[in-house]
PDB file of C-alpha atoms in Angstrom:
ATOM      1  CA  MET A 119     153.889  44.323  19.953  1.00  0.00           C
ATOM      2  CA  SER A 120     154.886  47.919  20.728  1.00  0.00           C
ATOM      3  CA  GLU A 121     157.389  47.240  18.249  1.00  0.00           C
ATOM      4  CA  ILE A 122     155.110  46.194  15.546  1.00  0.00           C
ATOM      5  CA  GLU A 123     152.888  48.961  16.200  1.00  0.00           C
ATOM      6  CA  ARG A 124     156.010  51.584  16.500  1.00  0.00           C
ATOM      7  CA  GLY A 125     157.096  50.183  12.883  1.00  0.00           C
ATOM      8  CA  GLU A 126     159.816  49.065  14.080  1.00  0.00           C
ATOM      9  CA  LEU A 127     159.668  45.170  13.418  1.00  0.00           C
ATOM     10  CA  SER A 128     157.451  43.515  10.389  1.00  0.00           C
ATOM     11  CA  PHE A 129     155.055  40.843  11.228  1.00  0.00           C
ATOM     12  CA  ARG A 130     157.018  38.307   9.412  1.00  0.00           C
ATOM     13  CA  GLN A 131     160.306  39.841  11.428  1.00  0.00           C
ATOM     14  CA  ALA A 132     158.798  40.412  14.783  1.00  0.00           C
ATOM     15  CA  SER A 133     157.217  35.747  14.065  1.00  0.00           C
ATOM     16  CA  THR A 134     161.682  34.842  13.407  1.00  0.00           C
ATOM     17  CA  LYS A 135     162.825  37.228  16.367  1.00  0.00           C
ATOM     18  CA  TYR A 136     160.533  35.357  19.351  1.00  0.00           C
ATOM     19  CA  GLY A 137     160.477  32.452  17.635  1.00  0.00           C
ATOM     20  CA  ILE A 138     157.092  32.403  16.162  1.00  0.00           C
ATOM     21  CA  GLN A 139     156.144  29.674  13.506  1.00  0.00           C
ATOM     22  CA  GLY A 140     153.651  32.168  10.759  1.00  0.00           C
ATOM     23  CA  SER A 141     154.242  35.410  10.640  1.00  0.00           C
ATOM     24  CA  SER A 142     150.262  34.863  10.211  1.00  0.00           C
ATOM     25  CA  THR A 143     149.975  34.092  13.599  1.00  0.00           C
ATOM     26  CA  VAL A 144     151.694  37.663  15.173  1.00  0.00           C
ATOM     27  CA  SER A 145     149.056  39.146  12.668  1.00  0.00           C
ATOM     28  CA  LYS A 146     146.386  37.932  14.156  1.00  0.00           C
ATOM     29  CA  TRP A 147     147.588  38.277  17.484  1.00  0.00           C
ATOM     30  CA  PHE A 148     148.210  41.999  16.841  1.00  0.00           C
ATOM     31  CA  LYS A 149     144.983  42.478  15.182  1.00  0.00           C
ATOM     32  CA  LYS A 150     143.344  41.100  18.712  1.00  0.00           C
ATOM     33  CA  HIS A 151     145.611  42.771  21.285  1.00  0.00           C
ATOM     34  CA  SER A 152     146.711  45.946  19.409  1.00  0.00           C
ATOM     35  CA  ASN A 153     146.072  49.551  20.928  1.00  0.00           C
ATOM     36  CA  LEU A 154     146.896  51.094  16.998  1.00  0.00           C
ATOM     37  CA  ASP A 155     143.665  51.147  14.763  1.00  0.00           C
ATOM     38  CA  TRP A 156     144.352  48.074  12.495  1.00  0.00           C
ATOM     39  CA  LYS A 157     144.113  50.788   9.600  1.00  0.00           C
ATOM     40  CA  GLU A 158     146.610  53.291  10.892  1.00  0.00           C
ATOM     41  CA  LEU A 159     149.623  50.111  10.457  1.00  0.00           C
ATOM     42  CA  PRO A 160     152.891  51.762   9.804  1.00  0.00           C
ATOM     43  CA  THR A 161     154.960  49.946   7.323  1.00  0.00           C
ATOM     44  CA  MET A 162     158.187  48.940   7.032  1.00  0.00           C
ATOM     45  CA  SER A 163     158.989  50.257   3.824  1.00  0.00           C
ATOM     46  CA  ASN A 164     158.132  53.916   4.602  1.00  0.00           C
ATOM     47  CA  GLN A 165     160.365  53.869   7.799  1.00  0.00           C
ATOM     48  CA  LYS A 166     163.532  55.958   7.152  1.00  0.00           C
ATOM     49  CA  THR A 167     166.817  55.486   9.791  1.00  0.00           C
ATOM     50  CA  PRO A 168     166.957  58.008  12.491  1.00  0.00           C
ATOM     51  CA  GLU A 169     170.059  59.844  10.271  1.00  0.00           C
ATOM     52  CA  GLN A 170     167.486  59.522   7.059  1.00  0.00           C
ATOM     53  CA  ARG A 171     165.097  61.672   9.202  1.00  0.00           C
ATOM     54  CA  ILE A 172     167.553  64.217  10.516  1.00  0.00           C
ATOM     55  CA  LYS A 173     168.636  64.874   6.800  1.00  0.00           C
ATOM     56  CA  GLU A 174     165.490  64.813   5.963  1.00  0.00           C
ATOM     57  CA  LEU A 175     164.623  67.574   8.331  1.00  0.00           C
ATOM     58  CA  GLU A 176     167.975  69.574   8.170  1.00  0.00           C
ATOM     59  CA  THR A 177     167.309  69.866   4.783  1.00  0.00           C
ATOM     60  CA  LEU A 178     163.315  71.147   5.014  1.00  0.00           C
ATOM     61  CA  LEU A 179     165.025  73.550   7.891  1.00  0.00           C
ATOM     62  CA  ALA A 180     167.434  74.797   5.417  1.00  0.00           C
ATOM     63  CA  LYS A 181     164.525  75.539   2.548  1.00  0.00           C
ATOM     64  CA  GLU A 182     162.664  76.779   5.178  1.00  0.00           C
ATOM     65  CA  LYS A 183     165.295  79.997   6.690  1.00  0.00           C
ATOM     66  CA  GLU A 184     165.837  80.652   3.017  1.00  0.00           C
ATOM     67  CA  LYS A 185     161.930  81.289   2.404  1.00  0.00           C
ATOM     68  CA  VAL A 186     161.885  83.194   5.517  1.00  0.00           C
ATOM     69  CA  LYS A 187     164.841  84.830   3.688  1.00  0.00           C
ATOM     70  CA  VAL A 188     163.468  86.174   0.542  1.00  0.00           C
ATOM     71  CA  LEU A 189     160.109  87.094   2.244  1.00  0.00           C
ATOM     72  CA  ASN A 190     161.955  89.832   4.887  1.00  0.00           C
ATOM     73  CA  ILE A 191     163.801  90.939   1.070  1.00  0.00           C
ATOM     74  CA  ALA A 192     159.997  91.535  -0.067  1.00  0.00           C
ATOM     75  CA  ILE A 193     159.042  92.944   3.311  1.00  0.00           C
ATOM     76  CA  ASP A 194     162.426  95.799   3.109  1.00  0.00           C
ATOM     77  CA  ILE A 195     161.391  96.646  -0.356  1.00  0.00           C
ATOM     78  CA  ALA A 196     157.749  96.801  -0.461  1.00  0.00           C
ATOM     79  CA  ASP A 197     158.242  99.333   2.593  1.00  0.00           C
ATOM     80  CA  GLU A 198     160.764 101.540   1.368  1.00  0.00           C
ATOM     81  CA  MET A 199     158.367 101.723  -2.478  1.00  0.00           C
ATOM     82  CA  LEU A 200     155.276 102.100  -0.756  1.00  0.00           C
ATOM     83  CA  ASN A 201     156.673 104.143   2.634  1.00  0.00           C
ATOM     84  CA  THR A 202     154.789 101.912   5.023  1.00  0.00           C
ATOM     85  CA  ASP A 203     156.627  99.946   8.075  1.00  0.00           C
ATOM     86  CA  ILE A 204     155.098  96.507   7.987  1.00  0.00           C
ATOM     87  CA  ARG A 205     156.997  95.259  10.427  1.00  0.00           C
ATOM     88  CA  LYS A 206     155.454  97.838  12.948  1.00  0.00           C
ATOM     89  CA  LYS A 207     154.839  96.186  16.314  1.00  0.00           C
ATOM     90  CA  TYR A 208     151.223  97.232  18.098  1.00  0.00           C
ATOM     91  CA  SER A 209     150.769  96.913  21.799  1.00  0.00           C
ATOM     92  CA  PRO A 210     147.847  94.649  22.710  1.00  0.00           C
ATOM     93  CA  GLU A 211     146.150  97.724  23.812  1.00  0.00           C
ATOM     94  CA  GLN A 212     146.014  99.075  20.437  1.00  0.00           C
ATOM     95  CA  SER A 213     145.110  95.960  18.545  1.00  0.00           C
ATOM     96  CA  SER A 214     142.163  95.450  20.526  1.00  0.00           C
ATOM     97  CA  LYS A 215     140.708  99.210  20.421  1.00  0.00           C
ATOM     98  CA  PRO A 216     137.931  99.464  17.358  1.00  0.00           C
ATOM     99  CA  ASN A 217     139.214 101.602  15.061  1.00  0.00           C
ATOM    100  CA  THR A 218     137.336 105.428  15.218  1.00  0.00           C
ATOM    101  CA  LYS A 219     137.665 107.615  12.524  1.00  0.00           C
ATOM    102  CA  PRO A 220     137.394 111.054  14.270  1.00  0.00           C
ATOM    103  CA  ASN A 221     134.822 114.196  13.521  1.00  0.00           C
ATOM    104  CA  SER A 222     135.253 115.852  10.550  1.00  0.00           C
TER     105      SER A 222
END
């Protein structure tokens, strides 16, 4: 049952693997004994191999790195144009104090 819950086997594959006559028997047994909500059952068609998932994640990581690079350049340009220091680090003590104006 855990192989079905993890999406590693379909009902048909489980019935073949374990010598059960029909996949409907596996499906009924699964509905009765599963820890998963029946509506959230993973489907085999959406499953990717670990290699496919790694490649997908590597591609996403590369895109995110490019976004960070572009945003850092934009911050540098804004700092230069506005004569500011957007990346200036504030200590927790400074950021927790209320912002008070000096008396004029």
